[in-house]
Tab-separated table of C-alpha atoms and ligand atoms in Angstrom:
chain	number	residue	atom	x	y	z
A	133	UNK	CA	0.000	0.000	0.000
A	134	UNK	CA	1.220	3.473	-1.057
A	135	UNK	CA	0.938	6.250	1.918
A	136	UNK	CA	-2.141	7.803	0.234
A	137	UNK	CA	-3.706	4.464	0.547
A	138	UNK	CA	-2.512	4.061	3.936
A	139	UNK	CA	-3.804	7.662	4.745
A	140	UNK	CA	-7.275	7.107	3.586
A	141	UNK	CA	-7.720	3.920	5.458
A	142	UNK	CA	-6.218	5.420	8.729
A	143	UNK	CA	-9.064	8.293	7.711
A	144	UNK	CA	-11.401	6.235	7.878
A	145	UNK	CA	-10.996	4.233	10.670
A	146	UNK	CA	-10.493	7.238	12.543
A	147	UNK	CA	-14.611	7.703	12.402
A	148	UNK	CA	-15.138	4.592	14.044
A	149	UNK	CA	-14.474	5.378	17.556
A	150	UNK	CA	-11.741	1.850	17.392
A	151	UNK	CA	-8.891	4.492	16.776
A	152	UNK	CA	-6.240	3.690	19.582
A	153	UNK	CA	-3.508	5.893	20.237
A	154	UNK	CA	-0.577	4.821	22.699
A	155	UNK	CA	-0.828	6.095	26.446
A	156	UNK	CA	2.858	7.618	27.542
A	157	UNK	CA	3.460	6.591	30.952
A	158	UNK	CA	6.196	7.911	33.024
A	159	UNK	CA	7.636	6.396	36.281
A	160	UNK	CA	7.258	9.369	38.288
A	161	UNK	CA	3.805	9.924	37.524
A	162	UNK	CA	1.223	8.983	40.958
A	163	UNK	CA	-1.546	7.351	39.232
A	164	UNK	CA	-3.413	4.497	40.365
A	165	UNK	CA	-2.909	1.599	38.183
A	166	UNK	CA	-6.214	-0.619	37.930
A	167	UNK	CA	-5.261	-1.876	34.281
A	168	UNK	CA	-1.274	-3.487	34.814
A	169	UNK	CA	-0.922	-7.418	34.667
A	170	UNK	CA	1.903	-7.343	37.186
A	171	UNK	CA	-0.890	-9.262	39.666
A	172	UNK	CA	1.505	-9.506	42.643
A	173	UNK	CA	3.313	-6.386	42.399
A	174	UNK	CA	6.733	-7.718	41.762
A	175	UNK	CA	7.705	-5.976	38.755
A	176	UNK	CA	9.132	-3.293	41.219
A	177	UNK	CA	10.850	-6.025	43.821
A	178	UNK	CA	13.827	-4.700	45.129
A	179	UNK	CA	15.254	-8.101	45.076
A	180	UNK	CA	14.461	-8.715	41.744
A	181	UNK	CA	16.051	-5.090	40.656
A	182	UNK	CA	19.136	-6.472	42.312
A	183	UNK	CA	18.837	-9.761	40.764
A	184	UNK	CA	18.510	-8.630	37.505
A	185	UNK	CA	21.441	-5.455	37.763
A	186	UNK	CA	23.620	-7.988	38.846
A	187	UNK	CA	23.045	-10.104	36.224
A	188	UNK	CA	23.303	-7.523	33.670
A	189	UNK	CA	26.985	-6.877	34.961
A	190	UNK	CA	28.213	-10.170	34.566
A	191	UNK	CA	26.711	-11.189	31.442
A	192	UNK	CA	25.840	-7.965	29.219
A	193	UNK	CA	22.716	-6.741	28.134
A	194	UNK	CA	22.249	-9.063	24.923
A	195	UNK	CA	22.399	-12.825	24.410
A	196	UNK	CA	24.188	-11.733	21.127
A	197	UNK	CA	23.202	-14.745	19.640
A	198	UNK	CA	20.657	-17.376	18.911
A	199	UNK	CA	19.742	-19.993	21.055
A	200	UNK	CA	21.088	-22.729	18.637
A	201	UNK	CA	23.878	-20.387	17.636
A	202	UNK	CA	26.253	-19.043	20.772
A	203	UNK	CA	22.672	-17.505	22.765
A	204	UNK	CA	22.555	-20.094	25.080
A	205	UNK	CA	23.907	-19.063	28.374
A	206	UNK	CA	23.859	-21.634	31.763
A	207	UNK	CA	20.889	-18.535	32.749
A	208	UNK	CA	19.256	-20.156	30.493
A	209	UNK	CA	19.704	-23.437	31.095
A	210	UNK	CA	19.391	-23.008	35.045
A	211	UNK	CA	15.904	-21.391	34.313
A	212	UNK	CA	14.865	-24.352	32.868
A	213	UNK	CA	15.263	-26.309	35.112
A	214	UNK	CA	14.215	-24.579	38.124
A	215	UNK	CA	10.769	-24.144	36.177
A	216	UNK	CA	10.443	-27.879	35.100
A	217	UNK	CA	10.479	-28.628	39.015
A	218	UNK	CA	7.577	-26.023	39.935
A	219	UNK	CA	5.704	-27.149	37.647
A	220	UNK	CA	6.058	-30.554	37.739
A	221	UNK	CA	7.202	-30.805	34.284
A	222	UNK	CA	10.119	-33.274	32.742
A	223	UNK	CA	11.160	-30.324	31.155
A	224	UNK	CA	10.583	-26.472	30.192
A	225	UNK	CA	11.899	-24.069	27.440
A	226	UNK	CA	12.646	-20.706	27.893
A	227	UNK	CA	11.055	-18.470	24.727
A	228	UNK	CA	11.404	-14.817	24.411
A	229	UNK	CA	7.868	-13.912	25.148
A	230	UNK	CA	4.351	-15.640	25.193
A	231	UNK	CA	3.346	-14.925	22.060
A	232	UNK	CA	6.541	-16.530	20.331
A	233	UNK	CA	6.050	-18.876	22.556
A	234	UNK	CA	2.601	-19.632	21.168
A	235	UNK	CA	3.039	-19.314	17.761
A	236	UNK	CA	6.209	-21.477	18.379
A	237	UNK	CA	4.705	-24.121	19.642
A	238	UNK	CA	1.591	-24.673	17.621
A	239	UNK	CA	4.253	-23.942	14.406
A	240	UNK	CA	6.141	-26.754	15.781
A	241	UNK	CA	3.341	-29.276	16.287
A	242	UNK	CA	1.005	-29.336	13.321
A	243	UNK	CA	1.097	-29.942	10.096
A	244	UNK	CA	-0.836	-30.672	7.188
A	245	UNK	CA	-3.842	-32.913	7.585
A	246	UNK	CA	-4.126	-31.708	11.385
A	247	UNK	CA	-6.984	-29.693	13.081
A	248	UNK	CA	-6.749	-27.047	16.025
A	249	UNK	CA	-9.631	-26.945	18.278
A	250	UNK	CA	-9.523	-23.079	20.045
A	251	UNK	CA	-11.603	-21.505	22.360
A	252	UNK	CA	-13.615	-18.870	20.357
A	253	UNK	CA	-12.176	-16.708	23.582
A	254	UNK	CA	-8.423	-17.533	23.281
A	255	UNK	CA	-5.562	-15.226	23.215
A	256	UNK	CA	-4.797	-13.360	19.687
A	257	UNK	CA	-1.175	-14.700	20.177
A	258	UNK	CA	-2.889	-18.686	20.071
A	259	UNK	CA	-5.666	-17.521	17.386
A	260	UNK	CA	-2.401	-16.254	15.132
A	261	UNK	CA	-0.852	-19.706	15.785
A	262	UNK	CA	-3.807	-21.371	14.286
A	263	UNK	CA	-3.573	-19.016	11.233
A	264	UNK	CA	0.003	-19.551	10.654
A	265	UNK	CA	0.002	-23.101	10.537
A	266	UNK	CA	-0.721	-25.791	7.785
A	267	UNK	CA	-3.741	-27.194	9.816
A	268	UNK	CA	-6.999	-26.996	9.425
A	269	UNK	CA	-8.144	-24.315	12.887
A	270	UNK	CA	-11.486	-24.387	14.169
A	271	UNK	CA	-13.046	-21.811	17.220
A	272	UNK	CA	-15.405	-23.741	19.485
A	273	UNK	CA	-17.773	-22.157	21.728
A	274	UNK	CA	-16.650	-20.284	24.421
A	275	UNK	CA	-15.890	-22.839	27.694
A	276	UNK	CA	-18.270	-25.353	25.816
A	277	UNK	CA	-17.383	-28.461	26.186
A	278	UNK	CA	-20.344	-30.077	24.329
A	279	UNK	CA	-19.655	-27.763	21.519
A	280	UNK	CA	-16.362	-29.053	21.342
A	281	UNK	CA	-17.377	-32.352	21.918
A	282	UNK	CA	-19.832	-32.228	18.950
A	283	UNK	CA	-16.713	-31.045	16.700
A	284	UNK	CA	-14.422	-33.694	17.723
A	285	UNK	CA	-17.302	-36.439	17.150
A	286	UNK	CA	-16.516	-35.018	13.641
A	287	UNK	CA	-13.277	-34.987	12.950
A	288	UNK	CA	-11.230	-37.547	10.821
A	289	UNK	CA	-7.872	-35.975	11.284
A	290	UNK	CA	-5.096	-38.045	12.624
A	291	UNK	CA	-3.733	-35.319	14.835
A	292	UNK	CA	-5.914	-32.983	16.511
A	293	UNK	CA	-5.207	-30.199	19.096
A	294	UNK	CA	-7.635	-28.675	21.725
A	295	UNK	CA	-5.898	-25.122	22.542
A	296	UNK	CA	-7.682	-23.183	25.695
A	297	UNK	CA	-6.573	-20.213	27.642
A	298	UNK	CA	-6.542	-20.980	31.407
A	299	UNK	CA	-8.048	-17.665	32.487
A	300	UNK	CA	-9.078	-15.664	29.756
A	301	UNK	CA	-7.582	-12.237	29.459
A	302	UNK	CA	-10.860	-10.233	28.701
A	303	UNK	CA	-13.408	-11.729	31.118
A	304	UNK	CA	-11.240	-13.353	33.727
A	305	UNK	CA	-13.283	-16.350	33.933
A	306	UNK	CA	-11.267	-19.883	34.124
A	307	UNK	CA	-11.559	-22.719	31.607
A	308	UNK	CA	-13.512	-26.286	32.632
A	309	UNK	CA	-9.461	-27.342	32.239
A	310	UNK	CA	-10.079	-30.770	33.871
A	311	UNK	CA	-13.106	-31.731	31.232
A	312	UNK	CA	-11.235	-30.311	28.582
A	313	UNK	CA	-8.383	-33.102	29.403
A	314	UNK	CA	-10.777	-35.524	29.327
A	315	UNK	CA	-11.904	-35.034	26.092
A	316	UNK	CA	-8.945	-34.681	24.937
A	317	UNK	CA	-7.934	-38.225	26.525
A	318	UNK	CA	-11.297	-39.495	25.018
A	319	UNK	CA	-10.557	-37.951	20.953
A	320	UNK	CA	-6.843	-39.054	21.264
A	321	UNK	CA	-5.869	-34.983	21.245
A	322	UNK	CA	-3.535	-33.141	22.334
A	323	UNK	CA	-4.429	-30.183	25.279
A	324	UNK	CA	-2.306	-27.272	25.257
A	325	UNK	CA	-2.945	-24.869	27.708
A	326	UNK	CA	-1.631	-21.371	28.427
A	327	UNK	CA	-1.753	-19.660	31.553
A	328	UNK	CA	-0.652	-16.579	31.268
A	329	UNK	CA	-3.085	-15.073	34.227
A	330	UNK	CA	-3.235	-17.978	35.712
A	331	UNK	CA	0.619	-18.478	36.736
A	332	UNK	CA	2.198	-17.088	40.177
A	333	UNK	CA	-1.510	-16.429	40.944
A	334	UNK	CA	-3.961	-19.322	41.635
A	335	UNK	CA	-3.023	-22.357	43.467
A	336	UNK	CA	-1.247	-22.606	46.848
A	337	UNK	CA	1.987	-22.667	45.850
A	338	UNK	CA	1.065	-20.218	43.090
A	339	UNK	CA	1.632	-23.464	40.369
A	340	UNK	CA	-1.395	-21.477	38.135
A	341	UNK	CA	-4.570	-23.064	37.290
A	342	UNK	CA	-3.027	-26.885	36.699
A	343	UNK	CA	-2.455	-26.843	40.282
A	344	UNK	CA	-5.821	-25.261	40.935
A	345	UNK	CA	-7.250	-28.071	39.563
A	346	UNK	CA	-4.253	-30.645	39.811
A	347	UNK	CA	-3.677	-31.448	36.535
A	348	UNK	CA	-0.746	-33.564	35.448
A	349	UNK	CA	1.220	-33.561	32.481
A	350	UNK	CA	-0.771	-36.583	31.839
A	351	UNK	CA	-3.640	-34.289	31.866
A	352	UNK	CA	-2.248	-31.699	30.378
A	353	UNK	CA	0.042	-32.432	28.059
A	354	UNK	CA	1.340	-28.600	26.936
A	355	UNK	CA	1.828	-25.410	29.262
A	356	UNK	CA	2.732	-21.899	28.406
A	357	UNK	CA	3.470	-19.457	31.126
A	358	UNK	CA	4.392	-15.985	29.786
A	359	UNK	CA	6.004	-14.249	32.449
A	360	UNK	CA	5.486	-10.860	31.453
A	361	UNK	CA	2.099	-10.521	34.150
A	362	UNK	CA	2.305	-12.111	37.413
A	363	UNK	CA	6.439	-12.701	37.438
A	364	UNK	CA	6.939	-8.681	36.838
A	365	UNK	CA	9.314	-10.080	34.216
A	366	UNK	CA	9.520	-10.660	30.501
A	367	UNK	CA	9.686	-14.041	28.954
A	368	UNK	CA	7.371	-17.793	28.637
A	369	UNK	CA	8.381	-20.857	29.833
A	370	UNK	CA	6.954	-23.985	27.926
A	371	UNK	CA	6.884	-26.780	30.022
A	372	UNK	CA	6.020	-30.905	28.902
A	373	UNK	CA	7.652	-33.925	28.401
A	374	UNK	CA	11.168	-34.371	27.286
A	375	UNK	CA	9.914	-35.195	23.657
A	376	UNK	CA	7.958	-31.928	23.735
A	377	UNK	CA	10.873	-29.789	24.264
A	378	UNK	CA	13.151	-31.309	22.289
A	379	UNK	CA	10.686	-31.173	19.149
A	380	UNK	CA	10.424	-27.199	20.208
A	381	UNK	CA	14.006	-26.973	20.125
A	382	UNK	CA	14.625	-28.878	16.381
A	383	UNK	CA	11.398	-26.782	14.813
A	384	UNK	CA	9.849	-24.211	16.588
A	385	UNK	CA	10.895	-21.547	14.343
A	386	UNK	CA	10.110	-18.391	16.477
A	387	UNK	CA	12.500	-20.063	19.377
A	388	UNK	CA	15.106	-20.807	16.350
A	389	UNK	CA	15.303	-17.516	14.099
A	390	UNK	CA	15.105	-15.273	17.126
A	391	UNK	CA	18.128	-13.394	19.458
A	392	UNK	CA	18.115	-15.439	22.632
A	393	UNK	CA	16.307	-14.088	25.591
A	394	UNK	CA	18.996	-11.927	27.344
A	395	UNK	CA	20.899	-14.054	30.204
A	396	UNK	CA	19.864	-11.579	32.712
A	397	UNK	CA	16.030	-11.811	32.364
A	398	UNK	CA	16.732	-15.718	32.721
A	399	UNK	CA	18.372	-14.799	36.384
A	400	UNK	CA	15.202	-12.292	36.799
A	401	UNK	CA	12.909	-14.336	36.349
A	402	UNK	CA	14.579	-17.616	38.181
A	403	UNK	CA	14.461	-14.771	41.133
A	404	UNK	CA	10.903	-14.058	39.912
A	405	UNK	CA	10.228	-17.789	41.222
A	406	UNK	CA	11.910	-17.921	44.559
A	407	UNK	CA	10.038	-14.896	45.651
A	408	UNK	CA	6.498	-16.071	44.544
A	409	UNK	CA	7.025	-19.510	46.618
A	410	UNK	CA	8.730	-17.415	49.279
A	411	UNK	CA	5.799	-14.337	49.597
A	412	UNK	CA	2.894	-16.114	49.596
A	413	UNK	CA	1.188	-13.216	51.244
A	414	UNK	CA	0.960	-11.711	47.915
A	415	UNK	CA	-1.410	-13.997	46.733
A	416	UNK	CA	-3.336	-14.249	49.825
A	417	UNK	CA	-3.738	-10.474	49.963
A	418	UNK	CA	-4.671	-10.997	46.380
A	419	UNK	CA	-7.629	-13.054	46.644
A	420	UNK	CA	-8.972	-11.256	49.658
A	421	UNK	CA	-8.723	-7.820	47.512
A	422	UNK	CA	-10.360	-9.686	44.818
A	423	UNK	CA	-13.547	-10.751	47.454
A	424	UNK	CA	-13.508	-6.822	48.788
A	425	UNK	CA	-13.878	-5.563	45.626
A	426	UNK	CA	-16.762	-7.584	44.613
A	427	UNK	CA	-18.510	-7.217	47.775
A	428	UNK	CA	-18.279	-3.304	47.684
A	429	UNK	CA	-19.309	-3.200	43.729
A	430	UNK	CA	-22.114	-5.528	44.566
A	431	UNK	CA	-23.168	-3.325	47.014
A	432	UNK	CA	-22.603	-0.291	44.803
A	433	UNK	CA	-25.268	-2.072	41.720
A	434	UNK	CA	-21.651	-2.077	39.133
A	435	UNK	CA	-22.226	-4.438	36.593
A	436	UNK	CA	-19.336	-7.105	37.192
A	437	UNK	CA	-18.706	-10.383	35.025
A	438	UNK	CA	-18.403	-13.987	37.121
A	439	UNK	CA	-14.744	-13.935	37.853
A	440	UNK	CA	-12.957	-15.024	40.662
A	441	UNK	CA	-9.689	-14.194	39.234
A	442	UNK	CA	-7.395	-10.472	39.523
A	443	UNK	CA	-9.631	-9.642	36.343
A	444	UNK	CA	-12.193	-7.630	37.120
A	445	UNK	CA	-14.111	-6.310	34.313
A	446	UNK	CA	-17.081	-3.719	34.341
A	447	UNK	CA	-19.777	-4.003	31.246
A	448	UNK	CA	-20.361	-1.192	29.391
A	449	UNK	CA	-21.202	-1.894	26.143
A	450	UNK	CA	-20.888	0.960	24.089
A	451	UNK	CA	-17.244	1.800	22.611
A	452	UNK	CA	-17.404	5.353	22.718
A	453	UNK	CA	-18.671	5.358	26.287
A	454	UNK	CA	-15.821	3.504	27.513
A	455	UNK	CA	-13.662	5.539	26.616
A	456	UNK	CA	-15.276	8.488	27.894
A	457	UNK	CA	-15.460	6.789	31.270
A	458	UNK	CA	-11.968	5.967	31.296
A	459	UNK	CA	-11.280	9.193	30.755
A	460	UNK	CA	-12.592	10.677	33.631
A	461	UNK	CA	-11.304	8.360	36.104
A	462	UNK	CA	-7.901	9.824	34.980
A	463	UNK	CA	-8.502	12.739	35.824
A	464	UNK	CA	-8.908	11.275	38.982
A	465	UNK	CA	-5.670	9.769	39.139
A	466	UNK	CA	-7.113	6.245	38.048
A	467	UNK	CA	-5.524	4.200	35.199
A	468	UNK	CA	-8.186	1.781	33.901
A	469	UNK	CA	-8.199	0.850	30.507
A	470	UNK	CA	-11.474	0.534	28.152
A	471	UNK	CA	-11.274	-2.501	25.906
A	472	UNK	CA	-13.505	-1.696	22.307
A	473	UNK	CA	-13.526	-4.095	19.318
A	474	UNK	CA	-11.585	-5.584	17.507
A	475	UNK	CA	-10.643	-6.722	20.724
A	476	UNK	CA	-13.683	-7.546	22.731
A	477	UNK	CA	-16.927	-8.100	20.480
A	478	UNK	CA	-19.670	-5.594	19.014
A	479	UNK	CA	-21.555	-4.049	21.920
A	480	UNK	CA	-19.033	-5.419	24.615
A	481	UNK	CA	-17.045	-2.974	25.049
A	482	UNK	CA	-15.349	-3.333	28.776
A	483	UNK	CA	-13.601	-1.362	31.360
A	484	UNK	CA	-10.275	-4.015	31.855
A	485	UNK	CA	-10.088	-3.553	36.048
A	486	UNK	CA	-7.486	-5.358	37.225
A	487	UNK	CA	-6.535	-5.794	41.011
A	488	UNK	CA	-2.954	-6.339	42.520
A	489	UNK	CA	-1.536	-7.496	45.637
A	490	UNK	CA	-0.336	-3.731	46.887
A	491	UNK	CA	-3.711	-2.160	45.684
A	492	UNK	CA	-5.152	-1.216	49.168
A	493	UNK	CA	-9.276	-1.421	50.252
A	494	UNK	CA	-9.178	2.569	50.382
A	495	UNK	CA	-8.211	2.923	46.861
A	496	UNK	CA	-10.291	-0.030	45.844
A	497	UNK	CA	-13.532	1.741	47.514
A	498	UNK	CA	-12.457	4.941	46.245
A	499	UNK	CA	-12.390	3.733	42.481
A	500	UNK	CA	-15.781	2.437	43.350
A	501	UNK	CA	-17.172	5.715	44.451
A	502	UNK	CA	-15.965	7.556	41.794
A	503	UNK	CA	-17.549	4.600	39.391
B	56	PLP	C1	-0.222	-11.620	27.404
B	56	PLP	C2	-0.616	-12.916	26.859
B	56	PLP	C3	0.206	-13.600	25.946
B	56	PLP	C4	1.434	-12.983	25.361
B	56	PLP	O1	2.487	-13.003	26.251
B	56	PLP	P1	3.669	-11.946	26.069
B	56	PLP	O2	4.761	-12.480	26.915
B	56	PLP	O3	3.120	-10.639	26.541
B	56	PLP	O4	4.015	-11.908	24.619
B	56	PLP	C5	-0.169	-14.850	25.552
B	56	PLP	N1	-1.308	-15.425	25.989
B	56	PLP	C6	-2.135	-14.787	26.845
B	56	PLP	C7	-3.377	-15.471	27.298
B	56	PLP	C8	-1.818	-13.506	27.294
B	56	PLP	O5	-2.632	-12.879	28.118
């Protein structure tokens, strides 16, 4: 497309209230941050600073390399294998960020002839997977399992793939992961699973929503964790059996053709790790923020979805007013975003609340007020 071309289509989507325009934060600035992903508030851990400084100084700022090339650093390596062991994994694989990681991994595990089952919900980063690859992708109805049951009655493939986020992004509402593995048991499938909100954040131990509902890797027999939310880090960590990862590192082609991960994000977000096991307060605090703030909306008549997760979302509906909304709470100091189409449906447009572990109750209730 020449620029006049580009010009006129910019033009016109400008009249359709969709047009987004980047947000300039700035680290001195005292807003209130009700839209972040960083769930537990570590992105700011002085021990992780350290960690990661200190890592920068002994290994450099780049990889300078490849992973397959001279990338690979024992960072890397030690990452690895500290992840494999919290999650119960034979092995994990440190990408560059979740959605290489996705793309990766689908790219690396279908073919021709194949068919991808994904939630009409998922992630753009698994959706783009599915487009990229030589199978056949279909979108099943969101968190139905007889929907996808129906579709799997149907299929002749000889390899298919059921592909679910854990929690989705948008509504914050959890996948039925446990029937999901049994279908897939039942249709000879394979379940991958990504949990990007899910990770450092449910279960005890903060193991993500396969120890929520203690699933295996029998059960489940792919897991991405970007750790760009809840590890205040940058990064994904896909974690299987030993055939899994070493298929991901012979043909995953955005793990190949990509500048390793630098060294000193693989220290990070090892650090990342310990402190999660180690401050388990921030996920208690979490969940009982996440119970105050739906008891005080509830009381206040806001429209909230079914979520029990940090995602918090308020219906709105229309784009326009959204953004209008959002708007005014920052002028109040409040950073919430409002998510229009393309990337919540028609008439769904959403204000993306999300709650962290060093939110307090009086900021909470006065967001609420102000709502
Ligand atoms: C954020 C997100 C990703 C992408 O991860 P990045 O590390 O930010 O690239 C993938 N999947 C889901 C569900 C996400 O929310």
């Amino acid at each position: 497309m020449d620029s006049a071309t580009l010009q006129s289509r910019l033009q016109e989507y400008q009249t359709t209230d969709l047009y987004r325009v980047r947000r300039v934060l700035s680290p001195d600035q005292d807003t209130i941050n009700f839209s972040s992903n960083d769930y537990l508030g570590l992105s700011k851990h002085p021990e992780l600073i350290k960690a990661f400084q200190n890592a920068a100084e002994k290994y450099g700022v780049g990889s300078g390399a490849s992973q397959l090339v001279t990338g690979h650093y024992d960072a890397h390596r030690d990452c690895e294998v500290a992840f494999a062991e919290f999650l119960q994994r034979d092995r994990a694989l440190l990408f560059g960020n979740g959605y290489m990681a996705n793309l990766g991994v689908i790219d690396a595990l279908t073919g021709i002839g194949d068919e991808i089952y994904q939630d009409r919900n998922n992630h753009a980063s698994l959706l783009d997977g599915g487009r990229f690859s030589n199978a056949k992708s279909q979108r099943y109805w969101h968190n139905d399992v007889d929907n996808l049951k129906r579709r799997l009655e149907k299929s002749k493939a000889r390899n298919r793939f059921i592909i679910s986020d854990a929690v989705f992004s948008m509504s914050g509402d959890i996948a039925p992961i446990p029937e999901l593995s049994r279908l897939a048991k039942r249709y000879h499938a394979t379940l991958m699973i990504d949990d990007a909100h899910g990770i450092a954040v449910l279960g005890k131990n903060g193991g993500g929503s396969l120890e929520y509902f203690q699933c295996s890797q029998q059960d489940v027999s792919v897991l991405v964790c970007p750790l760009g939310k809840a590890f205040g880090s940058y990064g994904a960590i896909v974690a299987g059996s030993h055939e899994l990862v070493e298929s991901l590192i012979q043909f995953s082609r955005s793990y190949i053709y990509t500048t390793a991960i630098p060294p000193a994000l693989a220290i990070a977000n090892m650090k990342s790790l310990e402190l999660i096991q180690k401050e388990s307060w921030r996920r208690e605090k979490l969940q009982a923020l996440i119970c105050f703030f739906r008891k005080k909306a509830q009381e206040r008549a806001i429209n909230l979805l079914p979520s029990s997760t940090p995602i918090q979302p308020i219906l709105i509906g229309d784009a326009e007013r959204s953004v209008t909304i959002s708007e005014q709470l920052l002028q109040k100091d409040f950073l919430v975003s409002a998510l229009r189409p393309p990337t919540v449906a028609k008439d769904q447009s959403i204000l993306r609340i999300t709650l962290n572990a060093l939110h307090t109750e009086k900021q909470i209730t006065q967001l609420l007020d102000i709502l």
